[in-house]
CSV table of C-alpha atoms and ligand atoms in Angstrom, one decimal:
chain,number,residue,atom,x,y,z
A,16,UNK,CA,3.2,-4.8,13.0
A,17,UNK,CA,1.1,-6.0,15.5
A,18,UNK,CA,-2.0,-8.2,15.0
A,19,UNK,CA,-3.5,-10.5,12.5
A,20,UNK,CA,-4.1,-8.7,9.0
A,21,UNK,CA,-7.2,-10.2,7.3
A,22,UNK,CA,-7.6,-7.2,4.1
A,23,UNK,CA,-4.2,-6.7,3.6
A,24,UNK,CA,-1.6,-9.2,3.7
A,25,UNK,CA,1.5,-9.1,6.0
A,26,UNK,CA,4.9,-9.6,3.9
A,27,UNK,CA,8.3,-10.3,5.5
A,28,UNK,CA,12.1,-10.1,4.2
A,29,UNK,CA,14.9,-9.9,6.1
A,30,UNK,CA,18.3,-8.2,6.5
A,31,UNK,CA,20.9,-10.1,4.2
A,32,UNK,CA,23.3,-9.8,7.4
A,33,UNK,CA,23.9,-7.8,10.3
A,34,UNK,CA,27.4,-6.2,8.8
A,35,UNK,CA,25.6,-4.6,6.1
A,36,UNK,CA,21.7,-3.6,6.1
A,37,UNK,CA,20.6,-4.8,2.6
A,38,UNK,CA,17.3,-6.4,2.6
A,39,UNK,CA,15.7,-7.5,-1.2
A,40,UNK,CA,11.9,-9.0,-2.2
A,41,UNK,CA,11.4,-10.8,-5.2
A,42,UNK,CA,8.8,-12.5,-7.0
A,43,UNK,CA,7.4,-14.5,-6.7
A,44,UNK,CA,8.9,-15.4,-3.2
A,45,UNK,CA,8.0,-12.5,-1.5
A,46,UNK,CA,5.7,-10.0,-4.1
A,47,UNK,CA,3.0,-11.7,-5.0
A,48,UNK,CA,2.9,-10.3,-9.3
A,49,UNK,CA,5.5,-9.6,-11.5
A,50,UNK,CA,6.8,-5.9,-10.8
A,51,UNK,CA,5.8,-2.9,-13.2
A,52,UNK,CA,6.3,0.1,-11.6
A,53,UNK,CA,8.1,1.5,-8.5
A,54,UNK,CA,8.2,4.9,-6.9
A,55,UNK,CA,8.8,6.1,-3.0
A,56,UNK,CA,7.2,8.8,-1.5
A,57,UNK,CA,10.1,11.0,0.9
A,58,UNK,CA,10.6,14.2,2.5
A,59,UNK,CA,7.5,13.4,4.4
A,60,UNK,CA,7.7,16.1,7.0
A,61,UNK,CA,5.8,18.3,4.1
A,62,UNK,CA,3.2,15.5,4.0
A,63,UNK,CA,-0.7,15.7,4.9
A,64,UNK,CA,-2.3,12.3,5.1
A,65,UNK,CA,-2.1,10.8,2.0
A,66,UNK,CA,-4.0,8.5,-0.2
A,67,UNK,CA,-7.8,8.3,0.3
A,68,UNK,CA,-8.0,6.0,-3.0
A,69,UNK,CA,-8.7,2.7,-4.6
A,70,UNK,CA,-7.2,0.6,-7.5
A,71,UNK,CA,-9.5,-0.7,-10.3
A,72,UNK,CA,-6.6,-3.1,-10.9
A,73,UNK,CA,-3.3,-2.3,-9.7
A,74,UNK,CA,-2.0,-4.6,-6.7
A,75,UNK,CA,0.9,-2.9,-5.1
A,76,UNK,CA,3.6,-3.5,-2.2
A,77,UNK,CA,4.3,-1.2,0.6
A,78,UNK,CA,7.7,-1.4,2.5
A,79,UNK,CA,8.1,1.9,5.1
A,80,UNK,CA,12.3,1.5,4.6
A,81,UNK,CA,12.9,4.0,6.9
A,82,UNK,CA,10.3,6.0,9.6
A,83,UNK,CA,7.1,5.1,10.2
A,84,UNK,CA,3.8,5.6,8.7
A,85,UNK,CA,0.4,4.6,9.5
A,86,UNK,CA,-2.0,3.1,6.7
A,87,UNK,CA,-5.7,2.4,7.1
A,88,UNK,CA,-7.2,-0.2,4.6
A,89,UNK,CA,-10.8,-0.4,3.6
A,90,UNK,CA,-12.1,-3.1,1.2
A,91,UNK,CA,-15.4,-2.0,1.9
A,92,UNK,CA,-16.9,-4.6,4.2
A,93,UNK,CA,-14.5,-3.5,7.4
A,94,UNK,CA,-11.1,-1.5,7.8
A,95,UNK,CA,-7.9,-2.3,9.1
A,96,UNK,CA,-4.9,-0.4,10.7
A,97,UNK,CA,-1.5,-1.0,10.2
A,98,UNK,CA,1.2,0.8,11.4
A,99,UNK,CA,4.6,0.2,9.0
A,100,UNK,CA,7.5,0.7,11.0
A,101,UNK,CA,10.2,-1.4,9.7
A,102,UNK,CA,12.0,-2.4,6.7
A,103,UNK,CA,11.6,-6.1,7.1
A,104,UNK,CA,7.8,-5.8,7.4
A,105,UNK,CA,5.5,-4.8,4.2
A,106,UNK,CA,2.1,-5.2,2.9
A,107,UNK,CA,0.3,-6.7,0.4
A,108,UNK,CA,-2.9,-4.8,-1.2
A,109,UNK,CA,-4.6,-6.6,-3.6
A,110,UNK,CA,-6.9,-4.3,-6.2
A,111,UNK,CA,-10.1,-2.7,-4.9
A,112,UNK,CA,-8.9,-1.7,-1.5
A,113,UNK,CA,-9.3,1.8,-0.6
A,114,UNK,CA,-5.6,3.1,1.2
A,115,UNK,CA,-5.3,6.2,3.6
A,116,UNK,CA,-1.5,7.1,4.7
A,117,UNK,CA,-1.6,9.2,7.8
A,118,UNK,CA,1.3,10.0,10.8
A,119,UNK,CA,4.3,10.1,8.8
A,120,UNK,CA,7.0,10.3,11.1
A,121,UNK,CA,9.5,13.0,9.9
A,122,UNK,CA,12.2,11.5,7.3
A,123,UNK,CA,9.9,8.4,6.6
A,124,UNK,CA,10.1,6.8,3.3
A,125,UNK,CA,7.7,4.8,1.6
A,126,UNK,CA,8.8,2.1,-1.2
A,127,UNK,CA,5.9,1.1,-3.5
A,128,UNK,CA,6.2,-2.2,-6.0
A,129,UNK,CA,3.1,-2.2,-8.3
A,130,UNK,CA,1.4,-4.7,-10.6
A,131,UNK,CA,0.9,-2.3,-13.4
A,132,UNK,CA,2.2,1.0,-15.1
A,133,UNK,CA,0.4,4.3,-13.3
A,134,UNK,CA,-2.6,5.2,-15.3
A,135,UNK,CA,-4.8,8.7,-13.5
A,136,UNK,CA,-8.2,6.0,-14.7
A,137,UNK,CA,-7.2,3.3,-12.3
A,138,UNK,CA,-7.8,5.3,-9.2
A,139,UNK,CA,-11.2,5.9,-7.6
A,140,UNK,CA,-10.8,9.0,-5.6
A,141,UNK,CA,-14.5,8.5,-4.0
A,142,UNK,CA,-15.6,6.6,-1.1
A,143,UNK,CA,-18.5,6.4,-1.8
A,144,UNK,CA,-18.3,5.3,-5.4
A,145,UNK,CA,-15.8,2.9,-4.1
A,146,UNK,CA,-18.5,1.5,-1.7
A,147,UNK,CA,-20.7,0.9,-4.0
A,148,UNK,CA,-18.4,-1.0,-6.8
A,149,UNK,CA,-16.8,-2.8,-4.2
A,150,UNK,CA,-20.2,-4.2,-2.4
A,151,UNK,CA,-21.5,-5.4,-6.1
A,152,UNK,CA,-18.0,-7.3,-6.4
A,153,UNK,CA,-19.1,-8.8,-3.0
A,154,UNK,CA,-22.6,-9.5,-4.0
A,155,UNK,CA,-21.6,-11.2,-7.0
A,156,UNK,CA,-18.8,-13.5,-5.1
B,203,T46,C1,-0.8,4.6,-3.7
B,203,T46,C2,-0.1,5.3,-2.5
B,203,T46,C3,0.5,4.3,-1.6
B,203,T46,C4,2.5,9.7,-11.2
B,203,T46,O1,2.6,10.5,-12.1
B,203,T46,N1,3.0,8.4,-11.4
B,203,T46,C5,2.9,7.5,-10.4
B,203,T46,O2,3.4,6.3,-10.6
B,203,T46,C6,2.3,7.8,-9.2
B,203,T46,C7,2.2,6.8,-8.1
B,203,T46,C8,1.8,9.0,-9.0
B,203,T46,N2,1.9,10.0,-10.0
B,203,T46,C9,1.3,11.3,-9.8
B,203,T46,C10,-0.2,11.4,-9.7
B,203,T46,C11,-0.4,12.6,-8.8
B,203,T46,O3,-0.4,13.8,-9.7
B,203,T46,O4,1.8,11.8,-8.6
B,203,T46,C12,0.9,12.7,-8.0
B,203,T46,C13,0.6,12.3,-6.5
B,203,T46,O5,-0.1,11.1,-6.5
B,203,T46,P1,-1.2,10.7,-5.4
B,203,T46,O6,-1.8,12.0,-4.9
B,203,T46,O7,-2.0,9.6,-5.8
B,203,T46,O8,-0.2,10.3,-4.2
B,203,T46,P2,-0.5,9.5,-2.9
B,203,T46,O9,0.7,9.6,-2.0
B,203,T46,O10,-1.9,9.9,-2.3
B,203,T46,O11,-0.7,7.9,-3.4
B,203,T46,C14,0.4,7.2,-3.9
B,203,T46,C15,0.0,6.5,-5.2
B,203,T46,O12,-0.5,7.4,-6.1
B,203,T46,C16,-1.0,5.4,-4.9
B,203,T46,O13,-1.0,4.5,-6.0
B,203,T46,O14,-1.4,3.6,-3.5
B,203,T46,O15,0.8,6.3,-2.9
């Protein structure tokens, strides 16, 4: 991951040793809430870009544990592009940041910690509504 991130947040772990590949997170050392939910994303050579959404609350952690993916993160003032290509490297995204997964290399897999249990009302699905939330948020900072 190259560059300095300034909307999302860069997270590293590392392998536990070189004669096994084992590499853990836990909070609050490495994720940043206490853990509610996981799931992975897989078989990604079926995948379109993915994503195009926003969190009302949740805050979640990305780890691309095998492959690589590239993510594009909005929080509605500027975006940023990240490209997750290695199990010791994940990402923080706090709430209110809009997420879009594109390039999935083939066999990627995605590993996602979340603050909160899934819930469809969470999500905004429109930019543009998305925009507009997020910039009052701003104003009123
Ligand atoms: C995210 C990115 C990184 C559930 O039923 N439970 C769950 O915990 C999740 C995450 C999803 N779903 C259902 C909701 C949809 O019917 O699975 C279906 C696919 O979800 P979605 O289209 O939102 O998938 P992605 O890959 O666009 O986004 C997912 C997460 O939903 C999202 O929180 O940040 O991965």
């Amino acid at each position: 991951m190259a560059g300095q991130l300034q909307i999302s947040k860069k997270i590293e772990i590392s392998k536990v040793s070189d004669e096994c590949s084992l590499y853990f997170a836990q909070t609050p050392t490495h994720i940043p809430f206490p853990i509610k939910r996981i799931f992975f994303i897989t078989e990604t050579y079926t995948l379109l870009p993915r994503g195009y959404h926003a969190h009302k609350k949740t805050k979640q952690v990305l780890f691309c544990i095998q492959g690589s993916i590239k993510i594009i993160v909005d929080d509605g003032k500027k975006r940023e592009e990240i490209i997750l290509d290695s199990p010791e490297e994940g990402i923080f995204l706090d709430r209110m940041t809009w997420i879009e997964m594109h390039d999935f290399k083939e066999d990627t897999i995605l590993l996602v910690l979340a603050s909160r249990l899934y819930k469809k009302s969470d999500y905004i699905r429109d930019y543009h509504l998305f925009h507009e939330l997020a910039k009052k948020e701003n104003d009123k900072a």
